[in-house]
């Protein structure tokens, strides 16, 4: 397993990995959102990518999805809208975010909370995003992504 800061990722790194996880950031850290040019490789990659929290927001920014302010902290009820390989049914997950994405023609909405979209998938690529934090409470989502 390779771990690299987003400013250090090279095309060689991407060619050597099977899949990519874009992790979340601290609540007030918007560095990835203010540097979408560092993530333009997302438009070209054929590798599976999972964006978690700020990672999902970054995917949204790269693909032109508007961000809206949406503060959600704590346990959140997630409603699954579309059958998918990462999670199912309604469940509780830990949320800690300041923004969420608005719907886009390029992405399917897989889940939502009362406040916002909680999970997306690109319609033609294996690019997934979850706004909730599966590393805190829903580790099965991470295991299933690794198996994709």
Coordinates of N, CA, C and O in Angstrom, one line a residue:
X1 N 0.8 -1.2 0.0 CA 0.0 0.0 0.0 C 0.9 1.2 0.0 O 1.8 1.4 0.8
X2 N 0.6 2.1 -0.9 CA 1.3 3.4 -1.0 C 0.5 4.5 -0.5 O -0.7 4.6 -0.7
X3 N 1.1 5.4 0.3 CA 0.4 6.6 0.8 C 1.2 7.8 0.4 O 2.4 7.9 0.7
X4 N 0.5 8.7 -0.3 CA 1.2 9.9 -0.7 C 0.3 11.1 -0.6 O -0.9 11.0 -0.7
X5 N 0.9 12.2 -0.3 CA 0.2 13.5 -0.2 C -0.2 13.8 -1.7 O 0.5 13.5 -2.6
X6 N -1.3 14.5 -1.9 CA -1.8 14.7 -3.2 C -0.9 15.6 -4.0 O -0.8 15.5 -5.3
X7 N 0.0 16.4 -3.4 CA 0.9 17.2 -4.1 C 2.1 16.4 -4.7 O 2.9 16.8 -5.5
X8 N 2.3 15.2 -4.2 CA 3.4 14.3 -4.5 C 3.0 13.2 -5.6 O 3.9 12.5 -6.0
X9 N 1.8 13.1 -5.9 CA 1.3 12.0 -6.8 C 1.8 12.3 -8.2 O 1.7 13.4 -8.8
X10 N 2.5 11.3 -8.8 CA 3.0 11.4 -10.2 C 2.2 10.4 -11.1 O 1.5 9.4 -10.6
X11 N 2.4 10.5 -12.4 CA 1.8 9.5 -13.3 C 2.3 8.1 -13.1 O 1.6 7.1 -13.2
X12 N 3.6 8.1 -12.7 CA 4.2 6.8 -12.4 C 3.5 6.1 -11.1 O 3.3 4.9 -11.1
X13 N 3.3 6.9 -10.1 CA 2.5 6.4 -8.9 C 1.2 5.8 -9.4 O 0.8 4.7 -9.0
X14 N 0.5 6.6 -10.2 CA -0.8 6.1 -10.6 C -0.8 4.8 -11.5 O -1.6 3.9 -11.4
X15 N 0.3 4.7 -12.3 CA 0.4 3.5 -13.1 C 0.8 2.3 -12.3 O 0.5 1.1 -12.7
X16 N 1.3 2.5 -11.1 CA 1.7 1.3 -10.2 C 0.6 0.9 -9.2 O 0.8 -0.1 -8.6
X17 N -0.4 1.6 -9.2 CA -1.5 1.2 -8.2 C -2.7 0.5 -8.9 O -2.9 0.7 -10.1
X18 N -3.4 -0.2 -8.1 CA -4.6 -0.9 -8.6 C -5.8 0.0 -8.5 O -6.8 -0.1 -9.2
X19 N -5.8 0.8 -7.4 CA -7.0 1.7 -7.1 C -6.5 2.8 -6.2 O -5.4 2.7 -5.7
X20 N -7.3 3.8 -6.1 CA -6.9 5.0 -5.4 C -8.0 5.4 -4.4 O -9.2 5.4 -4.8
X21 N -7.6 5.8 -3.2 CA -8.5 6.4 -2.2 C -8.1 7.8 -2.0 O -6.9 8.0 -1.6
X22 N -9.0 8.7 -2.2 CA -8.8 10.1 -1.9 C -9.4 10.4 -0.5 O -10.6 10.4 -0.4
X23 N -8.6 10.5 0.5 CA -9.1 10.6 1.9 C -9.7 12.0 2.2 O -9.5 12.9 1.4
X24 N -10.3 12.1 3.3 CA -10.9 13.3 3.8 C -9.8 14.2 4.3 O -8.6 13.8 4.4
X25 N -10.2 15.4 4.7 CA -9.2 16.4 5.3 C -9.8 16.9 6.6 O -11.0 16.6 7.0
X26 N -9.1 17.7 7.3 CA -9.7 18.4 8.5 C -10.8 19.3 8.0 O -10.9 19.7 6.9
X27 N -11.8 19.5 8.9 CA -13.0 20.2 8.5 C -12.8 21.5 7.8 O -13.5 21.9 6.9
X28 N -11.8 22.3 8.2 CA -11.6 23.6 7.6 C -10.5 23.6 6.6 O -10.1 24.7 6.1
X29 N -10.0 22.4 6.2 CA -8.9 22.3 5.2 C -9.5 22.2 3.8 O -10.1 21.1 3.5
X30 N -9.4 23.2 3.0 CA -10.0 23.2 1.7 C -8.9 23.2 0.6 O -9.1 23.6 -0.5
X31 N -7.7 22.7 1.0 CA -6.6 22.7 0.0 C -6.9 21.9 -1.2 O -6.5 22.4 -2.3
X32 N -7.5 20.8 -1.1 CA -7.8 20.0 -2.3 C -8.8 20.7 -3.2 O -8.7 20.6 -4.4
X33 N -9.8 21.3 -2.6 CA -10.8 22.0 -3.3 C -10.3 23.2 -4.1 O -10.8 23.6 -5.1
X34 N -9.3 23.9 -3.5 CA -8.7 25.1 -4.2 C -7.6 24.7 -5.2 O -7.1 25.6 -5.8
X35 N -7.3 23.4 -5.4 CA -6.3 23.0 -6.3 C -6.8 21.9 -7.2 O -6.1 20.9 -7.3
X36 N -7.9 22.1 -7.9 CA -8.4 21.0 -8.7 C -7.5 20.5 -9.8 O -7.6 19.4 -10.2
X37 N -6.6 21.4 -10.2 CA -5.7 21.1 -11.3 C -4.8 19.9 -10.9 O -4.3 19.2 -11.8
X38 N -4.6 19.7 -9.6 CA -3.8 18.6 -9.1 C -4.5 17.2 -9.3 O -3.9 16.2 -9.1
X39 N -5.8 17.3 -9.6 CA -6.6 16.0 -9.7 C -7.2 15.8 -11.1 O -8.1 15.0 -11.2
X40 N -6.7 16.5 -12.1 CA -7.2 16.4 -13.4 C -7.0 14.9 -14.0 O -7.7 14.5 -14.9
X41 N -6.1 14.2 -13.4 CA -5.8 12.8 -13.8 C -7.1 12.0 -13.6 O -7.2 10.9 -14.2
X42 N -8.0 12.4 -12.7 CA -9.3 11.7 -12.5 C -10.1 11.6 -13.8 O -10.7 10.6 -14.0
X43 N -10.0 12.6 -14.7 CA -10.7 12.5 -15.9 C -10.2 11.5 -16.9 O -10.9 11.0 -17.8
X44 N -8.9 11.1 -16.7 CA -8.2 10.2 -17.7 C -8.1 8.7 -17.1 O -8.0 7.8 -17.8
X45 N -8.1 8.6 -15.8 CA -7.8 7.3 -15.2 C -8.9 6.3 -15.5 O -10.1 6.6 -15.6
X46 N -8.5 5.0 -15.6 CA -9.4 3.9 -15.7 C -9.4 3.1 -14.4 O -10.0 2.1 -14.3
X47 N -8.6 3.5 -13.5 CA -8.5 2.8 -12.2 C -9.7 3.2 -11.3 O -10.2 4.3 -11.4
X48 N -10.1 2.2 -10.4 CA -11.1 2.6 -9.5 C -10.6 3.6 -8.5 O -9.5 3.5 -8.0
X49 N -11.5 4.6 -8.2 CA -11.2 5.7 -7.3 C -12.3 5.8 -6.3 O -13.5 5.8 -6.7
X50 N -12.0 5.9 -5.0 CA -13.0 6.2 -4.0 C -12.6 7.5 -3.3 O -11.5 7.6 -2.7
X51 N -13.5 8.5 -3.4 CA -13.3 9.7 -2.7 C -14.1 9.7 -1.4 O -15.3 9.5 -1.4
X52 N -13.4 10.0 -0.3 CA -14.1 10.0 1.0 C -14.2 11.5 1.5 O -13.1 12.1 1.6
X53 N -15.4 11.9 1.8 CA -15.6 13.3 2.3 C -15.0 14.3 1.4 O -15.5 14.6 0.3
X54 N -13.9 15.0 1.8 CA -13.3 16.0 0.9 C -12.8 15.4 -0.4 O -12.7 16.0 -1.4
X55 N -12.5 14.1 -0.4 CA -12.2 13.4 -1.6 C -13.4 13.3 -2.6 O -13.2 13.5 -3.8
X56 N -14.6 13.1 -2.0 CA -15.8 13.2 -2.9 C -16.0 14.6 -3.4 O -16.3 14.8 -4.5
X57 N -15.8 15.6 -2.5 CA -16.0 17.0 -2.9 C -15.0 17.3 -4.0 O -15.3 18.0 -4.9
X58 N -13.8 16.9 -3.9 CA -12.7 17.1 -4.9 C -13.1 16.5 -6.2 O -13.0 17.1 -7.3
X59 N -13.6 15.3 -6.2 CA -14.1 14.6 -7.4 C -15.2 15.5 -8.1 O -15.2 15.8 -9.3
X60 N -16.1 16.0 -7.2 CA -17.1 16.9 -7.7 C -16.6 18.1 -8.4 O -17.0 18.5 -9.5
X61 N -15.7 18.8 -7.7 CA -15.1 20.0 -8.3 C -14.4 19.7 -9.6 O -14.6 20.4 -10.6
X62 N -13.6 18.6 -9.7 CA -12.9 18.3 -11.0 C -13.9 18.0 -12.1 O -13.7 18.4 -13.2
X63 N -15.0 17.4 -11.8 CA -16.0 17.1 -12.8 C -17.1 18.2 -13.0 O -18.1 18.0 -13.6
X64 N -16.9 19.4 -12.4 CA -17.8 20.5 -12.6 C -19.0 20.5 -11.7 O -20.0 21.2 -12.1
X65 N -19.1 19.7 -10.7 CA -20.3 19.7 -9.8 C -20.2 20.9 -8.9 O -19.2 21.0 -8.2
X66 N -21.3 21.6 -8.8 CA -21.2 22.7 -7.8 C -21.2 22.2 -6.4 O -21.8 21.2 -6.1
X67 N -20.5 22.9 -5.5 CA -20.5 22.6 -4.1 C -21.4 23.6 -3.4 O -21.4 24.8 -3.7
X68 N -22.1 23.1 -2.4 CA -22.9 23.9 -1.5 C -22.6 23.7 -0.1 O -22.2 22.6 0.3
X69 N -22.7 24.8 0.7 CA -22.5 24.7 2.2 C -23.5 23.7 2.8 O -24.7 23.8 2.5
X70 N -23.0 22.8 3.5 CA -23.8 21.8 4.2 C -23.1 21.2 5.4 O -22.4 20.2 5.2
X71 N -23.2 21.8 6.5 CA -22.5 21.3 7.7 C -23.3 20.1 8.3 O -24.5 20.2 8.6
X72 N -22.6 19.0 8.5 CA -23.1 17.8 9.1 C -22.0 17.2 9.9 O -21.0 16.8 9.4
X73 N -22.3 17.0 11.2 CA -21.3 16.5 12.1 C -22.0 15.4 13.0 O -23.1 15.7 13.6
X74 N -21.5 14.2 13.1 CA -22.0 13.2 13.9 C -22.7 12.1 13.2 O -22.5 12.0 12.0
X75 N -23.3 11.2 13.9 CA -24.0 10.1 13.3 C -25.2 10.6 12.4 O -25.9 11.4 12.8
X76 N -25.2 10.0 11.2 CA -26.2 10.5 10.2 C -26.9 9.3 9.6 O -26.2 8.3 9.2
X77 N -28.2 9.4 9.4 CA -28.9 8.3 8.7 C -28.7 8.5 7.2 O -29.0 9.6 6.7
X78 N -28.3 7.4 6.6 CA -28.0 7.4 5.2 C -29.1 6.6 4.5 O -29.3 5.4 4.9
X79 N -29.7 7.1 3.5 CA -30.7 6.4 2.7 C -30.1 6.0 1.4 O -29.8 6.8 0.6
X80 N -30.0 4.7 1.1 CA -29.6 4.2 -0.2 C -30.7 4.3 -1.2 O -31.8 3.9 -1.0
X81 N -30.3 5.0 -2.3 CA -31.3 5.2 -3.4 C -31.1 4.3 -4.6 O -32.1 4.1 -5.3
X82 N -29.9 3.7 -4.7 CA -29.7 2.8 -5.8 C -28.8 1.6 -5.4 O -27.8 1.8 -4.7
X83 N -29.2 0.4 -5.8 CA -28.4 -0.7 -5.5 C -27.0 -0.6 -6.0 O -26.8 -0.1 -7.1
X84 N -26.0 -1.0 -5.2 CA -24.6 -0.7 -5.6 C -23.7 -1.7 -4.9 O -24.2 -2.4 -3.9
X85 N -22.5 -1.8 -5.3 CA -21.6 -2.8 -4.7 C -20.9 -2.4 -3.4 O -20.1 -3.2 -2.8
X86 N -21.1 -1.2 -2.9 CA -20.3 -0.7 -1.7 C -21.1 -0.7 -0.4 O -20.5 -0.8 0.6
X87 N -22.4 -0.6 -0.5 CA -23.3 -0.6 0.7 C -24.7 -0.9 0.3 O -25.0 -0.8 -0.9
X88 N -25.6 -1.1 1.3 CA -27.0 -1.3 0.9 C -27.9 -0.9 2.0 O -27.5 -0.8 3.2
X89 N -29.1 -0.7 1.7 CA -30.2 -0.4 2.6 C -29.9 1.0 3.3 O -29.0 1.7 2.9
X90 N -30.7 1.3 4.3 CA -30.5 2.5 5.1 C -29.6 2.1 6.2 O -29.7 1.0 6.8
X91 N -28.7 3.0 6.6 CA -27.7 2.8 7.6 C -27.3 4.1 8.3 O -27.6 5.1 7.8
X92 N -26.6 4.0 9.4 CA -26.0 5.1 10.1 C -24.5 5.2 9.8 O -23.9 4.1 9.7
X93 N -24.1 6.4 9.6 CA -22.6 6.6 9.3 C -22.2 7.9 10.0 O -23.0 8.7 10.3
X94 N -20.9 8.0 10.1 CA -20.3 9.2 10.8 C -20.1 10.2 9.7 O -19.4 10.0 8.6
X95 N -20.6 11.4 9.9 CA -20.4 12.6 8.9 C -19.6 13.7 9.6 O -19.8 13.9 10.8
X96 N -18.8 14.3 8.9 CA -18.0 15.5 9.3 C -17.6 16.3 8.1 O -16.5 16.1 7.5
X97 N -18.5 17.1 7.6 CA -18.2 17.9 6.4 C -18.9 19.2 6.4 O -19.8 19.5 7.2
X98 N -18.3 20.1 5.6 CA -18.8 21.5 5.5 C -19.5 21.7 4.1 O -20.3 22.7 4.0
X99 N -19.3 20.8 3.1 CA -19.9 21.0 1.8 C -20.5 19.7 1.3 O -20.1 18.6 1.8
X100 N -21.3 19.8 0.3 CA -21.7 18.6 -0.4 C -21.9 19.0 -1.9 O -21.8 20.2 -2.2
X101 N -22.0 18.0 -2.7 CA -22.1 18.3 -4.2 C -23.6 18.4 -4.6 O -24.4 17.8 -3.9
X102 N -23.8 19.1 -5.7 CA -25.1 19.1 -6.3 C -25.1 18.0 -7.4 O -24.1 17.6 -7.9
X103 N -26.3 17.5 -7.8 CA -26.4 16.5 -8.8 C -25.7 16.9 -10.1 O -25.7 18.1 -10.4
X104 N -25.3 15.9 -10.9 CA -24.7 16.2 -12.2 C -25.1 15.1 -13.2 O -25.4 14.0 -12.8
X105 N -25.1 15.5 -14.5 CA -25.4 14.5 -15.5 C -24.4 13.3 -15.6 O -24.7 12.3 -16.0
X106 N -23.1 13.6 -15.1 CA -22.1 12.6 -15.2 C -22.1 11.5 -14.1 O -21.4 10.5 -14.2
X107 N -22.9 11.8 -13.0 CA -22.8 11.0 -11.9 C -24.2 10.5 -11.5 O -25.2 11.2 -11.6
X108 N -24.3 9.3 -11.0 CA -25.5 8.7 -10.4 C -25.4 9.1 -8.9 O -24.4 9.0 -8.3
X109 N -26.6 9.3 -8.3 CA -26.7 9.5 -6.8 C -27.0 8.2 -6.2 O -28.1 7.6 -6.6
X110 N -26.2 7.7 -5.4 CA -26.4 6.4 -4.7 C -27.1 6.5 -3.4 O -27.7 5.5 -2.9
X111 N -26.8 7.6 -2.7 CA -27.4 7.7 -1.3 C -27.4 9.1 -0.9 O -26.7 10.0 -1.5
X112 N -28.3 9.4 0.1 CA -28.5 10.8 0.6 C -28.8 10.7 2.1 O -29.3 9.7 2.6
X113 N -28.6 11.9 2.7 CA -29.1 12.1 4.1 C -30.2 13.1 3.9 O -30.5 13.6 2.8
X114 N -30.8 13.5 5.1 CA -31.8 14.5 5.0 C -31.2 15.8 4.4 O -31.9 16.6 3.7
X115 N -29.9 16.1 4.7 CA -29.3 17.4 4.3 C -28.7 17.4 2.9 O -28.7 18.4 2.2
X116 N -28.2 16.2 2.4 CA -27.4 16.3 1.2 C -27.1 14.9 0.6 O -27.4 13.9 1.2
X117 N -26.5 14.9 -0.6 CA -26.1 13.7 -1.3 C -24.9 13.1 -0.5 O -24.0 13.8 -0.1
X118 N -25.0 11.8 -0.3 CA -24.0 11.1 0.5 C -23.1 10.2 -0.3 O -22.0 9.8 0.2
X119 N -23.5 9.8 -1.4 CA -22.7 8.9 -2.3 C -23.1 9.0 -3.7 O -24.2 9.2 -4.1
X120 N -22.0 9.0 -4.5 CA -22.1 9.1 -6.0 C -21.3 8.1 -6.7 O -20.3 7.6 -6.1
X121 N -21.6 7.9 -8.0 CA -20.7 7.1 -8.8 C -20.7 7.7 -10.3 O -21.8 8.0 -10.8
X122 N -19.6 7.8 -10.9 CA -19.5 8.3 -12.2 C -20.2 7.3 -13.1 O -20.1 6.1 -13.0
X123 N -20.9 7.8 -14.1 CA -21.8 6.9 -15.0 C -20.9 6.0 -15.9 O -21.4 4.9 -16.3
X124 N -19.7 6.4 -16.2 CA -18.9 5.6 -17.1 C -17.5 5.1 -16.6 O -16.8 4.4 -17.3
X125 N -17.2 5.6 -15.4 CA -15.9 5.2 -14.8 C -16.1 4.6 -13.4 O -17.2 4.8 -12.9
X126 N -15.2 3.9 -12.9 CA -15.2 3.4 -11.6 C -14.7 4.4 -10.6 O -13.8 4.2 -9.8
X127 N -15.4 5.6 -10.6 CA -15.1 6.7 -9.7 C -16.3 6.8 -8.8 O -17.4 7.1 -9.2
X128 N -16.0 6.6 -7.5 CA -17.1 6.6 -6.4 C -16.7 7.7 -5.4 O -15.6 8.0 -5.2
X129 N -17.8 8.3 -4.8 CA -17.6 9.2 -3.7 C -18.6 9.0 -2.6 O -19.7 8.7 -2.9
X130 N -18.1 9.0 -1.4 CA -18.9 8.9 -0.2 C -18.6 10.1 0.7 O -17.4 10.4 0.9
X131 N -19.6 10.8 1.1 CA -19.4 12.0 1.9 C -19.2 11.6 3.4 O -18.5 12.2 4.2
X132 N -19.8 10.5 3.8 CA -19.7 9.9 5.1 C -18.3 9.3 5.3 O -17.6 9.2 4.3
X133 N -17.9 9.0 6.5 CA -16.6 8.4 6.8 C -16.7 6.9 7.1 O -16.8 6.5 8.2
X134 N -16.5 6.1 6.0 CA -16.5 4.7 6.2 C -15.4 4.1 7.1 O -15.6 3.1 7.8
X135 N -14.3 4.9 7.2 CA -13.2 4.4 8.1 C -13.5 4.5 9.5 O -12.9 3.9 10.4
X136 N -14.6 5.3 9.9 CA -15.0 5.4 11.3 C -15.9 4.3 11.7 O -15.8 3.7 12.8
X137 N -17.0 4.1 10.9 CA -18.0 3.2 11.3 C -18.4 2.1 10.3 O -19.0 1.1 10.7
X138 N -18.2 2.4 9.1 CA -18.7 1.5 8.0 C -17.5 0.9 7.2 O -17.5 1.1 6.0
X139 N -16.6 0.2 7.9 CA -15.4 -0.3 7.2 C -15.7 -1.3 6.1 O -14.9 -1.4 5.2
X140 N -16.9 -1.9 6.1 CA -17.2 -2.8 5.1 C -17.2 -2.2 3.7 O -16.9 -2.7 2.7
X141 N -17.6 -0.9 3.7 CA -17.6 -0.1 2.4 C -16.2 -0.1 1.9 O -16.0 -0.2 0.6
X142 N -15.2 0.1 2.7 CA -13.8 0.2 2.2 C -13.4 -1.2 1.7 O -12.7 -1.3 0.7
X143 N -13.7 -2.3 2.4 CA -13.4 -3.6 2.0 C -14.0 -3.9 0.6 O -13.4 -4.5 -0.2
X144 N -15.3 -3.5 0.5 CA -16.0 -3.8 -0.8 C -15.3 -3.0 -1.9 O -15.2 -3.5 -3.1
X145 N -14.9 -1.8 -1.7 CA -14.2 -1.0 -2.7 C -12.9 -1.7 -3.1 O -12.6 -1.8 -4.3
X146 N -12.2 -2.2 -2.2 CA -10.9 -2.8 -2.5 C -11.2 -4.1 -3.4 O -10.3 -4.4 -4.2
X147 N -12.3 -4.7 -3.2 CA -12.6 -5.9 -4.0 C -13.2 -5.5 -5.4 O -13.4 -6.4 -6.2
X148 N -13.5 -4.2 -5.7 CA -14.1 -3.9 -7.0 C -13.1 -4.1 -8.1 O -11.9 -4.1 -8.0

